[in-house]
GROMACS .gro file of C-alpha atoms in nm:
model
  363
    1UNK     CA    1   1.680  -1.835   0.520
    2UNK     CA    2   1.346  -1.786   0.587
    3UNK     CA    3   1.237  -2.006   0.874
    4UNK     CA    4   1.096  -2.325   0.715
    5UNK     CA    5   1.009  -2.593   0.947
    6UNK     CA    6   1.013  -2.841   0.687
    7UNK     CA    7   1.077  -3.238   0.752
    8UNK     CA    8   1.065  -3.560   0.533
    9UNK     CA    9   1.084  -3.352   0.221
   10UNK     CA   10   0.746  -3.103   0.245
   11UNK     CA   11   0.744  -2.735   0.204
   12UNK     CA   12   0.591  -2.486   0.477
   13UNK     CA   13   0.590  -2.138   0.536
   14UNK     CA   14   0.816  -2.189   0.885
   15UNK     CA   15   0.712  -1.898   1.105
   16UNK     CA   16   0.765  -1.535   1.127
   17UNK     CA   17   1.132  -1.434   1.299
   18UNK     CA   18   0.966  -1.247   1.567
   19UNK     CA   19   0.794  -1.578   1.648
   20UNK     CA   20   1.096  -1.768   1.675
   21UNK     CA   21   1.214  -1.493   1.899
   22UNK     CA   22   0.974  -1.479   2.108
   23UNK     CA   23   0.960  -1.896   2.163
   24UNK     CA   24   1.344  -1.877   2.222
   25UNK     CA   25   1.302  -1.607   2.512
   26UNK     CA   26   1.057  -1.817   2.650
   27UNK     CA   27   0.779  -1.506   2.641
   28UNK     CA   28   0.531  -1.749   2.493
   29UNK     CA   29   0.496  -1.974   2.738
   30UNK     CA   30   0.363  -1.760   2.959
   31UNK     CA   31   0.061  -1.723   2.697
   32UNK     CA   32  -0.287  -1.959   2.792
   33UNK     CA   33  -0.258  -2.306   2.672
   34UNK     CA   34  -0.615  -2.408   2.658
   35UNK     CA   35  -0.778  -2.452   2.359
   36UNK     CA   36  -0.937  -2.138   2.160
   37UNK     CA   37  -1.185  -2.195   1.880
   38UNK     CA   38  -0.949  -1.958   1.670
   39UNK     CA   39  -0.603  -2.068   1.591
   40UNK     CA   40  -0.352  -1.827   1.788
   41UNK     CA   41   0.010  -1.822   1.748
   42UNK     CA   42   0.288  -1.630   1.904
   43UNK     CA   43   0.292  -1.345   1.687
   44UNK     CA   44  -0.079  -1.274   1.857
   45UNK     CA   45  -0.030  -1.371   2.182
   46UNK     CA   46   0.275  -1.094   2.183
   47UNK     CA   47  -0.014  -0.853   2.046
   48UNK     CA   48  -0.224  -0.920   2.286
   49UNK     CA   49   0.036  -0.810   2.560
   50UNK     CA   50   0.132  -0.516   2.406
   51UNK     CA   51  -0.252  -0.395   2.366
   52UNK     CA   52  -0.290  -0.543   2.740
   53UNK     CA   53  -0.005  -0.299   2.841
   54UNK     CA   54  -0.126  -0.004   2.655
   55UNK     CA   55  -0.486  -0.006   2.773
   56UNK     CA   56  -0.524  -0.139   3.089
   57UNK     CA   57  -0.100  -0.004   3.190
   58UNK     CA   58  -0.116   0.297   3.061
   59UNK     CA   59  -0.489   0.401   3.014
   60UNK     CA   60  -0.522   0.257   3.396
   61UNK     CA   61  -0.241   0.464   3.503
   62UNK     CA   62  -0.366   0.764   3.357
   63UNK     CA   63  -0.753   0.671   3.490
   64UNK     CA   64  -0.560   0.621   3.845
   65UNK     CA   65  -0.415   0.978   3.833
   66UNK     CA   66  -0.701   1.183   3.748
   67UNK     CA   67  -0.625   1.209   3.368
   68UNK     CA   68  -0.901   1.155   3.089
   69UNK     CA   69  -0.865   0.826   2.917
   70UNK     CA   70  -0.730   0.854   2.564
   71UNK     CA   71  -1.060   0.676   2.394
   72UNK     CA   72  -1.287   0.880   2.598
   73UNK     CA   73  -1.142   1.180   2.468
   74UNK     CA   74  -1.123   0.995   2.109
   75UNK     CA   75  -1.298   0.683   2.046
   76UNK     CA   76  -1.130   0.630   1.712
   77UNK     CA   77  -0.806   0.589   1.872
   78UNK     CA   78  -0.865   0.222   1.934
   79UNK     CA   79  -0.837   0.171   1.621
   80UNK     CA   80  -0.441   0.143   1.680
   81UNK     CA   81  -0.469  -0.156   1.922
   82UNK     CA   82  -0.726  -0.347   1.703
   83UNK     CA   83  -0.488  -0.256   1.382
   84UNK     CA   84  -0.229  -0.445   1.578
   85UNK     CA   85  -0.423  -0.729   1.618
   86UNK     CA   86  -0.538  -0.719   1.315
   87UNK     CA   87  -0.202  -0.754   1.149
   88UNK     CA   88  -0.089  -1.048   1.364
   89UNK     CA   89  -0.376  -1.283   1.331
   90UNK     CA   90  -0.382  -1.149   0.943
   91UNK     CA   91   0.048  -1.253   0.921
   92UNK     CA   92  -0.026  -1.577   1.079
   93UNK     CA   93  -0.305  -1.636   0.838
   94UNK     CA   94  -0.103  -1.585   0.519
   95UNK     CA   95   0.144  -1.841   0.673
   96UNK     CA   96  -0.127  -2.112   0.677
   97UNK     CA   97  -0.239  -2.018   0.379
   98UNK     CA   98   0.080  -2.001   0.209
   99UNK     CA   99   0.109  -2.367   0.303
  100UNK     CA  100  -0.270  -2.454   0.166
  101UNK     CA  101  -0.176  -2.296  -0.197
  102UNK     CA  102   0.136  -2.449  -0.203
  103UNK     CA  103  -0.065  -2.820  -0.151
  104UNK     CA  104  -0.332  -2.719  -0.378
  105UNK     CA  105  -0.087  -2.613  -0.651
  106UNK     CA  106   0.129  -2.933  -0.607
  107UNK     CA  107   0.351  -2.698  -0.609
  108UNK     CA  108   0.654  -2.956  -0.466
  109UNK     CA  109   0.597  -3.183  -0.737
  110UNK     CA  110   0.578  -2.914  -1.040
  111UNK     CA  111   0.945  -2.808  -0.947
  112UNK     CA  112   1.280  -2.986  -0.933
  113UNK     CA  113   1.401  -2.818  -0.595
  114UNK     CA  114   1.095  -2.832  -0.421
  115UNK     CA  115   1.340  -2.673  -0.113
  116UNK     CA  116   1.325  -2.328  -0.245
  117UNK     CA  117   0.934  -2.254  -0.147
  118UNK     CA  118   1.044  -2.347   0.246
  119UNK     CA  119   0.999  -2.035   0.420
  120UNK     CA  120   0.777  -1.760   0.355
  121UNK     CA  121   0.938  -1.450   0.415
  122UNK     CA  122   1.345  -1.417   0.437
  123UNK     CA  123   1.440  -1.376   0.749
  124UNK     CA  124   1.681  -1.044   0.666
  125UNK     CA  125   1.356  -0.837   0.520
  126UNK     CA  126   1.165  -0.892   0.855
  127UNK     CA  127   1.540  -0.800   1.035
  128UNK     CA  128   1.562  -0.491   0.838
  129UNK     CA  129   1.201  -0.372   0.840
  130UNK     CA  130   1.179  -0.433   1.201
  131UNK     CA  131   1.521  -0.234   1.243
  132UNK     CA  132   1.397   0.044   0.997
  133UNK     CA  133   1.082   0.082   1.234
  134UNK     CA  134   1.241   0.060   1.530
  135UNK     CA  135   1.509   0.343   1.434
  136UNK     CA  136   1.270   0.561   1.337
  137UNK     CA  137   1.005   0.512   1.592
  138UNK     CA  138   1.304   0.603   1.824
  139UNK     CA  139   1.468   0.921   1.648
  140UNK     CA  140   1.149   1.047   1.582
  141UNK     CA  141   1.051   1.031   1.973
  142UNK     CA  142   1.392   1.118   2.105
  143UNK     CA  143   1.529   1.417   1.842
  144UNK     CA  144   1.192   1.564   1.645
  145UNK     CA  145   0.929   1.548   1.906
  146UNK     CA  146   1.133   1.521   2.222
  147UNK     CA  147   1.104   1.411   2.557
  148UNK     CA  148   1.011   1.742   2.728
  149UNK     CA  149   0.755   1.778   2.458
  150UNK     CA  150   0.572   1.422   2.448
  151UNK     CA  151   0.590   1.435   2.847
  152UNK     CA  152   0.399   1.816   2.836
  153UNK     CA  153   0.120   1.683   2.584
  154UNK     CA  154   0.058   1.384   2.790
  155UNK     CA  155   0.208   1.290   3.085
  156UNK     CA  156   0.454   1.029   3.121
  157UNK     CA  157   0.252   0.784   2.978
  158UNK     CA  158   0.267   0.917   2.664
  159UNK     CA  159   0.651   0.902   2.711
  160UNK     CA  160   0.612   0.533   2.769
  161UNK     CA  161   0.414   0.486   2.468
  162UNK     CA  162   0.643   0.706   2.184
  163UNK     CA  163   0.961   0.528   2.388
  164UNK     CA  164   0.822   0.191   2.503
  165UNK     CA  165   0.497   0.061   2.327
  166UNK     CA  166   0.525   0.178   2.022
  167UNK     CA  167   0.871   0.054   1.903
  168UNK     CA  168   0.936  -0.244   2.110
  169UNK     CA  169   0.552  -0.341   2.104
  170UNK     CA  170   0.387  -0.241   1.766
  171UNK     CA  171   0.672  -0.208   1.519
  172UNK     CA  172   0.766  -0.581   1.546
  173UNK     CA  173   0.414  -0.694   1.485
  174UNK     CA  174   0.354  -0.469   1.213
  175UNK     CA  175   0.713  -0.495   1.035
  176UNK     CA  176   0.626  -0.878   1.036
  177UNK     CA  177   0.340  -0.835   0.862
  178UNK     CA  178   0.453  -0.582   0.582
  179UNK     CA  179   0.757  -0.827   0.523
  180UNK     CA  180   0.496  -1.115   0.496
  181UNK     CA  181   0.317  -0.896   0.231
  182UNK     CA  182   0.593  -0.836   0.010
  183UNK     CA  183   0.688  -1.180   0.065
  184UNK     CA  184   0.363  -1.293  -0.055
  185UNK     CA  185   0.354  -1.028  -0.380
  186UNK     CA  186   0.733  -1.019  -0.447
  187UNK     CA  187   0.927  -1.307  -0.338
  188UNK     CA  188   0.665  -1.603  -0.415
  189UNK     CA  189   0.615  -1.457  -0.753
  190UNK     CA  190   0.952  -1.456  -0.840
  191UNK     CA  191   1.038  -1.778  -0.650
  192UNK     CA  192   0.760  -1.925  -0.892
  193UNK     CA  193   0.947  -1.745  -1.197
  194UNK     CA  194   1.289  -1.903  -1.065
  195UNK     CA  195   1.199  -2.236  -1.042
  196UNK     CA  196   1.009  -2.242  -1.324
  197UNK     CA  197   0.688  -2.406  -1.209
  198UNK     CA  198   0.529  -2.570  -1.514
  199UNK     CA  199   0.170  -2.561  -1.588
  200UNK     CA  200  -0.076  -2.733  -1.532
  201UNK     CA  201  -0.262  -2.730  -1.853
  202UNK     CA  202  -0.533  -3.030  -1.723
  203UNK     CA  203  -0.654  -2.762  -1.489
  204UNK     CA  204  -1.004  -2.720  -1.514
  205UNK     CA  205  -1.046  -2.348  -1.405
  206UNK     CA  206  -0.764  -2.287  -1.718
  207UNK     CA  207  -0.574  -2.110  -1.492
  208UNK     CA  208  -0.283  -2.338  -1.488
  209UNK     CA  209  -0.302  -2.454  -1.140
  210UNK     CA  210  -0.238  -2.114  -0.985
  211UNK     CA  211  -0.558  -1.965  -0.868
  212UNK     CA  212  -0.466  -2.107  -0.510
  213UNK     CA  213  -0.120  -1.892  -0.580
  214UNK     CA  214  -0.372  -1.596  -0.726
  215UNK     CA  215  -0.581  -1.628  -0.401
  216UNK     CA  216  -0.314  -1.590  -0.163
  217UNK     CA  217  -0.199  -1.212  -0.343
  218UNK     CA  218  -0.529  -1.083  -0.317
  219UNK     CA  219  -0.577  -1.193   0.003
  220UNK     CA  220  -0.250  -1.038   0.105
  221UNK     CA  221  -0.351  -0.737  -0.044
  222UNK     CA  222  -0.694  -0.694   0.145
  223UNK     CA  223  -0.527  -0.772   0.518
  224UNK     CA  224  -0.318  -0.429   0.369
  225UNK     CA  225  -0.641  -0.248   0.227
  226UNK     CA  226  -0.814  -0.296   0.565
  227UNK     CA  227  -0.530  -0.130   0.773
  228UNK     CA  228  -0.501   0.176   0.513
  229UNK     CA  229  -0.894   0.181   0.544
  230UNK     CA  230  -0.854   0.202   0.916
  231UNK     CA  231  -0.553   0.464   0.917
  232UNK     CA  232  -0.770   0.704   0.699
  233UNK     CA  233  -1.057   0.682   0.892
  234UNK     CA  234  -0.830   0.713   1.244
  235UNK     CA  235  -0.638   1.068   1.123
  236UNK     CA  236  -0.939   1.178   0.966
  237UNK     CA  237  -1.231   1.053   1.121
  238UNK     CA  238  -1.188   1.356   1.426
  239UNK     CA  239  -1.253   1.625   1.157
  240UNK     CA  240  -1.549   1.439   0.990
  241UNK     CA  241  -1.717   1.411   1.258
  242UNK     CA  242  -1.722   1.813   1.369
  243UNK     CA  243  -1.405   1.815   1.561
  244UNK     CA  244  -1.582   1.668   1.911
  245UNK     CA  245  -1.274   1.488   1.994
  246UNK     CA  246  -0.947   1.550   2.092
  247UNK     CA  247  -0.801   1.639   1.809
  248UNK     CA  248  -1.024   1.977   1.737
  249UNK     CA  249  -0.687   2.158   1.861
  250UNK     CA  250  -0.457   2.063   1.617
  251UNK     CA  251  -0.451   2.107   1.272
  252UNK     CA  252  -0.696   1.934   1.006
  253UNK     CA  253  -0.486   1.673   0.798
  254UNK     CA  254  -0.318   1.883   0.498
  255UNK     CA  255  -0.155   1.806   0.198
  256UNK     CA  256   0.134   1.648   0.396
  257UNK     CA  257  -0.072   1.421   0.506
  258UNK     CA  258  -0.274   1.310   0.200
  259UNK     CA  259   0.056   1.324   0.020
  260UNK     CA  260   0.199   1.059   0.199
  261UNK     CA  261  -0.130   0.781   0.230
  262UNK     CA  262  -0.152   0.841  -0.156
  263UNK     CA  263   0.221   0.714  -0.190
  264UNK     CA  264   0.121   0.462   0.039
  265UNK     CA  265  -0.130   0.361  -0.168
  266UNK     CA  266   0.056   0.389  -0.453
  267UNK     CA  267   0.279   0.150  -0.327
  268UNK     CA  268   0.066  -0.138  -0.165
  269UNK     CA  269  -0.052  -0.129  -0.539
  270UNK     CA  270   0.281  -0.111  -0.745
  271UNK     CA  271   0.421  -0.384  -0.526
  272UNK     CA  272   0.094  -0.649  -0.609
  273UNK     CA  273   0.081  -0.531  -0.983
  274UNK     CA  274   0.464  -0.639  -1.002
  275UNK     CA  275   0.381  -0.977  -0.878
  276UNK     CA  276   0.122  -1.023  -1.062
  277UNK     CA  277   0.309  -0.899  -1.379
  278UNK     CA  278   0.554  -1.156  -1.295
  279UNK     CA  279   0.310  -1.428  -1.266
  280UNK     CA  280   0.179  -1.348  -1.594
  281UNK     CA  281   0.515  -1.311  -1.757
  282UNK     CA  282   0.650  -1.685  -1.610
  283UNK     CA  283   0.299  -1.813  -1.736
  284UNK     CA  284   0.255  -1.646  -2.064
  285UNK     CA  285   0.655  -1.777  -2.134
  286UNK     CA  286   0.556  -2.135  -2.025
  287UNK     CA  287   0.233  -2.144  -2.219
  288UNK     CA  288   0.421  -1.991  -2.548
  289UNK     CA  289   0.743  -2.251  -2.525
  290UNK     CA  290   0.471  -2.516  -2.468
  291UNK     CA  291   0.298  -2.436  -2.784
  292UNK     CA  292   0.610  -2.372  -2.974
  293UNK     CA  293   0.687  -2.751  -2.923
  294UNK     CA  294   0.355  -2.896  -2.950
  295UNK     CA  295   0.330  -2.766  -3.292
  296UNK     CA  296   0.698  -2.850  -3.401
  297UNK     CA  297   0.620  -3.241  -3.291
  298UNK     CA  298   0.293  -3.198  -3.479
  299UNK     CA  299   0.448  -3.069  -3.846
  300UNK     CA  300   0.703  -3.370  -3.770
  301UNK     CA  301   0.429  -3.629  -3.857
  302UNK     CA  302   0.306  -3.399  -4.190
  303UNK     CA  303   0.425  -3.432  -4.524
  304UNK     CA  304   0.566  -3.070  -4.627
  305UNK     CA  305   0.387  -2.927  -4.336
  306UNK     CA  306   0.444  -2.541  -4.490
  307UNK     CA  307   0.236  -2.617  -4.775
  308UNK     CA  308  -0.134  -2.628  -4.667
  309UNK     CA  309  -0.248  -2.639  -4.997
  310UNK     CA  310  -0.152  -3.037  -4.990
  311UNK     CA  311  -0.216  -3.085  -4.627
  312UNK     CA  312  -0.556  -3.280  -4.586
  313UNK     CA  313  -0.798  -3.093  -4.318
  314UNK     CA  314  -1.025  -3.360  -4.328
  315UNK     CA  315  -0.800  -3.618  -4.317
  316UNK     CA  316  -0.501  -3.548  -4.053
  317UNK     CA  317  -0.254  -3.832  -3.946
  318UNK     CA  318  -0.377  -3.985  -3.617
  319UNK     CA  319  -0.016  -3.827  -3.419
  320UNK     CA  320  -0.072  -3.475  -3.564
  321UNK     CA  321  -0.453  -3.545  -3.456
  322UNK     CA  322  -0.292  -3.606  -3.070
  323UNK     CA  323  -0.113  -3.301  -3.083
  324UNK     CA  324  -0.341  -3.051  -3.194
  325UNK     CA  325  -0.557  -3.208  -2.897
  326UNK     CA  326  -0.260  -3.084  -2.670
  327UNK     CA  327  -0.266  -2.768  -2.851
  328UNK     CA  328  -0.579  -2.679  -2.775
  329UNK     CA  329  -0.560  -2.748  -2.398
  330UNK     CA  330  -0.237  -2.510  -2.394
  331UNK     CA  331  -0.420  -2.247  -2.579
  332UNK     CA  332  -0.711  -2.240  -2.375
  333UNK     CA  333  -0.485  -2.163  -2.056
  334UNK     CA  334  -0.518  -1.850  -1.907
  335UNK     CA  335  -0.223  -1.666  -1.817
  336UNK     CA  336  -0.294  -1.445  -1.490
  337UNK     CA  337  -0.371  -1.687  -1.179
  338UNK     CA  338  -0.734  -1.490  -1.143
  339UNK     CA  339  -1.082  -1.558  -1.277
  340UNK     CA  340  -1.292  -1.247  -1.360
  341UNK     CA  341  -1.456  -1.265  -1.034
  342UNK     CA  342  -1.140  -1.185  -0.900
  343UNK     CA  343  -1.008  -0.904  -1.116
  344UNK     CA  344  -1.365  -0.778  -0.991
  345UNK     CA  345  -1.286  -0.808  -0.640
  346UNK     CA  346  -0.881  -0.662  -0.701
  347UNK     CA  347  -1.071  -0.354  -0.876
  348UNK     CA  348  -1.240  -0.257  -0.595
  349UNK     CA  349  -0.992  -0.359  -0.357
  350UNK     CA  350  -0.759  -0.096  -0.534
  351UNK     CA  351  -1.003   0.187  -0.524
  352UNK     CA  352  -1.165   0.167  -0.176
  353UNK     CA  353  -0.904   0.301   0.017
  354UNK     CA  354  -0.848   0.621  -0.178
  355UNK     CA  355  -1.196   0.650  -0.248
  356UNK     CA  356  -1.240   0.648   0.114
  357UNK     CA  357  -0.959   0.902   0.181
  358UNK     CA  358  -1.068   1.148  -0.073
  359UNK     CA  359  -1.441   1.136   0.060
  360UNK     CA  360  -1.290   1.214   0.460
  361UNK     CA  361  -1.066   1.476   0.293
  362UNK     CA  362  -1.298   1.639   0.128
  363UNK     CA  363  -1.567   1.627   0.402
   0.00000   0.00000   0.00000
């Protein structure tokens, strides 16, 4: 299940499990109830905490005790807390606007089990991502860099952080969000293909009625271009600018390093191109059966309709007339949910962030 919320028949996202959670335990209510001109749900408010404990816990701990604040000795380092923010107002975004396409695509009244589209993301992806990052966060604390180790770099605030903030504060926010983008690129695609959403071939754009669906995927994949943006200019932004922070006593990022954002990169992209490959395939299937049937009803009402030498062009019958009308509608359906505006906007979308990296590498 994936947390749908919905009542008298509708369709909505639900909310993320880390939400529910967090309402359950009662956290959330200890978050301001008065009216914000954004719209701020408990995924955020949990953010907020966390980046409330890590700058003014930890960085006023380490002020308190005579210890150089992290930022001071590298501004680009709060990039982390504003990532994390950045991912939870971006997760409950593509919620909402999961909801919107599904409205504007009429989505519940295209399908026969309308019930299928209620819930975003599956609740055991978020379970295992978070559980993944969690486990990892941990080991990677506790048995590669080690206690003794984090504690002699940085105090026992640092400890906190590898230990405290980082797994139990960031890795739920952030898990959520990566589930909600495959959700968005994997699961709605196919939940589209499954159900077999039929076309709407009236649409004016000629997309079929899915540009709202085509919106939400790029979208989705632009919250996830900003934070690999962000990462590359966070590890590499030190070196670039002359080694004046912190960092000038470790080691430059190396191949390591730009091995692993390209297969990042890599795939962010394979995962949209798949569901947008599967959009196209469940479209360019519908569109083809359509037209396959259209033309069968039209022969019906032609005398030996294999012989155009007697069929009269000028002349048609009235139903195959109606038909070829139909026809033409079908054919003039597109069959990716995107205008050419928007394949612009994907191109560049695809290229910035490796663009980006190679530049900082290479500077």
């Amino acid at each position: 299940m994936g947390g749908g919320t919905a009542s008298d028949g509708e369709i909505s996202a639900g909310e993320p499990l880390v939400a529910r959670f967090l309402d359950r335990t009662g956290i959330t209510r200890l978050a301001p109830t008065s009216r914000l001109p954004v719209d701020i749900g408990p995924l955020t408010w949990y953010a907020l905490a966390v980046v409330a404990v890590e700058l003014m816990g930890l960085q006023g701990y380490r002020l308190a005790t005579g210890q150089v604040l992290t930022f001071v000795q590298n501004p680009l380092w709060l990039l982390r807390p504003l990532v994390l923010l950045g991912a939870a107002l971006a997760t409950e975004n593509l919620y909402r606007r999961y909801d919107r396409a599904l409205e504007r695509s009429n989505i519940a009244e295209r399908v026969a089990d309308p019930d299928r589209f209620d819930g975003l993301v599956p609740d055991r992806l978020t379970a295992l991502l978070v559980a993944l990052g969690v486990g990892f966060t941990l080991v990677n604390a506790v048995g590669i860099l080690t206690i003794q180790q984090l504690y002699a770099a940085g105090g026992g605030t640092r400890v906190v952080r590898f230990l405290v903030v980082t797994p139990f504060g960031y890795v739920p926010v952030l898990a959520t969000f990566l589930a909600t983008y495959v959700a968005v690129e994997v699961v709605l695609p196919r939940r589209i293909a499954a159900a077999d959403v039929a076309l709407d071939y009236l649409d004016p754009e000629r997309l079929g009625g899915m540009r709202p669906v085509g919106e939400l995927v790029k979208l989705a994949y632009y919250y996830l271009m900003v934070g690999l943006v962000a990462y590359a200019v966070a590890t590499y932004g030190p070196y670039v600018l002359g080694g004046a922070f912190a960092y000038r006593a470790l080691d430059a990022p190396g191949l390591a390093v730009n091995a692993v954002f390209t297969a990042v990169w890599l795939l962010a992209v394979g995962v949209m191109a798949y569901g947008i490959y599967v959009l196209h395939q469940h479209m360019a299937r519908q569109k083809r059966e359509r037209l396959y049937e259209l033309d069968r009803r039209a022969r019906a009402h032609v005398d030996d309709p294999w012989d155009i030498r007697s069929f009269d062009a000028l002349d048609p019958p009235p139903e195959y007339q109606r038909y070829r009308k139909r026809v033409e509608l079908v054919t003039a359906t597109k069959e990716y949910p995107a205008t050419f505006t928007m394949w612009s906007q994907l191109v560049v979308g695809v290229m910035l962030p490796k663009a980006l990296q190679l530049v900082l590498a290479a500077a």
